[in-house]
Amino acid sequence: MIPFRPAWAFRAVVCALMLAPVGVKAQPPEIGLKQRVNDIVESVVSAELEVKVTKRRSKILRLKQDVFRVAVADPSILDFVAFGTREVEIIGKETGSTTVTLWAGNEQAPQVLSMLVTVVKDDAVDQQRRLEYAELESMINELFPNSRIQLIPIADKLIVRGQARDEIEATQIMSLIRENNGSAALGQNGGGVSLASGGTAAQPFPDASQLPTSNVIQLLNVPGEKQVMLKVRIAEIKRSAFRQLGADLDFNINEFFLASALGGGGNAIFSGTFSDGSFNLILRALMNNGSAKILAEPNLVTLSGQPATFLSGGEFAVPTIVGVGGAQAATTSFKGFGTSIAFTPTVVDKDRIRLQVSPTFSTLNRDNAVNGIFGLDTRQVTTTVDMREGQVLALAGLLQEQQNGTIRRVPFLGDIPGLGVLFSDKSISRDETELIVLVSPELVHALDPEHAPQILPGMEVTEPTDKDFFYYGDIEGRPNCHHRGTVWPLYRSRLKRAGYGDLKSVEKSQEYFLSGPFGFSE
């Protein structure tokens, strides 16, 4: 038997018409093709019955006739199980629709039944999710009476919304809701896990029923300010003392010559020449005291849980050679030095702040240079404390003392009391450094435009007029005198046109040249 193909049938009809006897009226091709299809195809069976099955549930179909053949269009949507010849079970696997065809009765003259089976979602699962998460929500609100949360399952997500008392309770609540937090996460942000959105929700009651996996969406609100300003005051004082005593001498008597130059003769305090240069004496007695003060007062603002850094100092280049042989290349990086501080505040209560502070103080050390690159003398402290707003953390007791002493002398002659100073060189130095750091956190919020200061440092400094500069010798102008030497000839003509012909006071042109809601103009 040759399978039916419409294209082949059409060509057969065309050939039959061409070979038809002359005088016989030929039929149109469309009519011939339709006739042939009707001769071959008896009927087209469409879906005559619609059946709905819930996902993960089944329905049993009982028939009056024996079923000897079953066809499922998409087996991934449902399973078809036969119990005997007159009972079949339809099991929903995935949501969707597919066609199931049954052949019943006599195989020689079967009865064909086509069904459209639709697998719908299981509302009982959503109802079970709402019930179990509602019970978990009630338990959490009972454990944390100062907080109020809601657990709302939507699609494949679990929405956590409400208000927590502080950061600690918020992280503890999220640790109960999320799955597999682990002990490593404890202690962050006040003893809990991260408050960032994400993660998988834990099963409310693992022994009850296995719910579908849900992703946590964290919408908890923690009241209060979340911006922290850190007021830092850094004070350092250095004192140094240096004393030196020594002498250089030389004398020449006839053929006898004696010279002593232990100190190099660079710093002459007393010198003398006797007998026409036959005897020279250089006596060094030096005393040097010095002090230096460093004071920095940075104010840093950042959000709760976010780090902030401050550096007051400079940077120096550190070249690095990479590669070997002829494939070498030089790269340069910069190393900072000076006073730097890094801190991370976390608001754990209304006015309690967990503060991690790490100040670093470094100075260049030219004596510790390698290949011309300076070394650093560094002092660093890292600490974590809990503080109330406005309290002060003092990092004190950072003291450093260094004392050095050297002596160089001529053997035996340098040990003679009184005269030993002529044959020796002695020096002693002492360095003292004291450092203190004061840290005070405050909760702040941004200023409105009308509350912000409008007179900033340097805004009152202006350029002097020609008369103030050339006649009076001023290098700064008057605060309200907005003179501009770069375009003064042009301004002069504009002032004349504006009615200020006397040009005695440039401040009269304030309304003409300045504008803006927060400027100097009226």
CSV table of N, CA and C in Angstrom, one decimal, residues 246-251 257-265 280-282 284 408-410 413-414 420-425:
chain,number,residue,atom,x,y,z
A,246,GLY,N,83.3,67.3,71.2
A,246,GLY,CA,84.5,66.7,70.6
A,246,GLY,C,85.4,67.8,70.2
A,247,ALA,N,86.6,67.4,69.7
A,247,ALA,CA,87.6,68.4,69.3
A,247,ALA,C,88.5,67.8,68.2
A,248,ASP,N,89.0,68.6,67.3
A,248,ASP,CA,89.9,68.3,66.3
A,248,ASP,C,91.1,69.2,66.4
A,249,LEU,N,92.3,68.6,66.4
A,249,LEU,CA,93.5,69.4,66.6
A,249,LEU,C,94.6,68.9,65.7
A,250,ASP,N,95.6,69.7,65.4
A,250,ASP,CA,96.8,69.3,64.7
A,250,ASP,C,97.9,70.3,65.1
A,251,PHE,N,99.1,69.9,65.2
A,251,PHE,CA,100.3,70.8,65.5
A,251,PHE,C,101.5,70.2,64.8
A,257,PHE,N,104.7,66.0,63.5
A,257,PHE,CA,103.3,66.4,63.1
A,257,PHE,C,102.4,65.5,63.8
A,258,LEU,N,101.3,66.1,64.5
A,258,LEU,CA,100.3,65.3,65.1
A,258,LEU,C,98.9,65.9,64.8
A,259,ALA,N,98.0,65.1,64.4
A,259,ALA,CA,96.6,65.6,64.0
A,259,ALA,C,95.6,64.6,64.6
A,260,SER,N,94.5,65.2,65.0
A,260,SER,CA,93.3,64.5,65.5
A,260,SER,C,92.1,65.1,64.9
A,261,ALA,N,91.3,64.3,64.1
A,261,ALA,CA,90.1,64.7,63.4
A,261,ALA,C,89.1,63.6,63.5
A,262,LEU,N,88.6,63.4,64.7
A,262,LEU,CA,87.6,62.3,64.9
A,262,LEU,C,86.3,62.7,64.4
A,263,GLY,N,85.9,64.0,64.5
A,263,GLY,CA,84.6,64.4,64.1
A,263,GLY,C,84.5,65.0,62.7
A,264,GLY,N,85.6,65.1,62.0
A,264,GLY,CA,85.5,65.6,60.6
A,264,GLY,C,85.7,67.1,60.5
A,265,GLY,N,85.6,67.8,61.6
A,265,GLY,CA,85.8,69.2,61.6
A,265,GLY,C,84.8,70.0,60.9
A,280,ASN,N,96.7,74.0,65.5
A,280,ASN,CA,95.3,74.3,65.2
A,280,ASN,C,94.4,73.5,66.1
A,281,LEU,N,93.3,74.2,66.6
A,281,LEU,CA,92.4,73.5,67.5
A,281,LEU,C,90.9,73.9,67.1
A,282,ILE,N,90.1,72.8,66.9
A,282,ILE,CA,88.7,73.0,66.7
A,282,ILE,C,87.9,72.2,67.7
A,284,ARG,N,84.2,71.3,69.3
A,284,ARG,CA,82.8,71.2,69.0
A,284,ARG,C,82.0,70.9,70.2
A,408,ARG,N,83.8,58.2,70.3
A,408,ARG,CA,85.0,57.8,69.5
A,408,ARG,C,86.2,58.6,70.1
A,409,ARG,N,87.3,57.9,70.4
A,409,ARG,CA,88.4,58.5,71.1
A,409,ARG,C,89.7,57.8,70.7
A,410,VAL,N,90.8,58.6,71.0
A,410,VAL,CA,92.1,58.1,70.7
A,410,VAL,C,92.5,57.2,72.0
A,413,LEU,N,94.9,58.5,75.2
A,413,LEU,CA,94.8,60.0,75.3
A,413,LEU,C,93.4,60.4,75.5
A,414,GLY,N,92.4,59.7,75.0
A,414,GLY,CA,91.0,60.1,75.2
A,414,GLY,C,90.5,59.8,76.6
A,420,GLY,N,91.0,64.7,77.9
A,420,GLY,CA,90.4,63.6,77.1
A,420,GLY,C,89.5,64.2,76.0
A,421,VAL,N,88.9,65.4,76.3
A,421,VAL,CA,88.0,66.0,75.3
A,421,VAL,C,88.7,66.3,74.0
A,422,LEU,N,90.0,66.6,74.1
A,422,LEU,CA,90.8,66.9,72.9
A,422,LEU,C,91.0,65.7,72.0
A,423,PHE,N,90.9,64.5,72.6
A,423,PHE,CA,91.2,63.3,71.8
A,423,PHE,C,90.0,62.4,71.7
A,424,SER,N,88.7,62.9,71.8
A,424,SER,CA,87.5,62.1,71.7
A,424,SER,C,86.4,62.9,71.1
A,425,ASP,N,85.4,62.2,70.7
A,425,ASP,CA,84.2,62.8,70.1
A,425,ASP,C,83.0,62.0,70.7
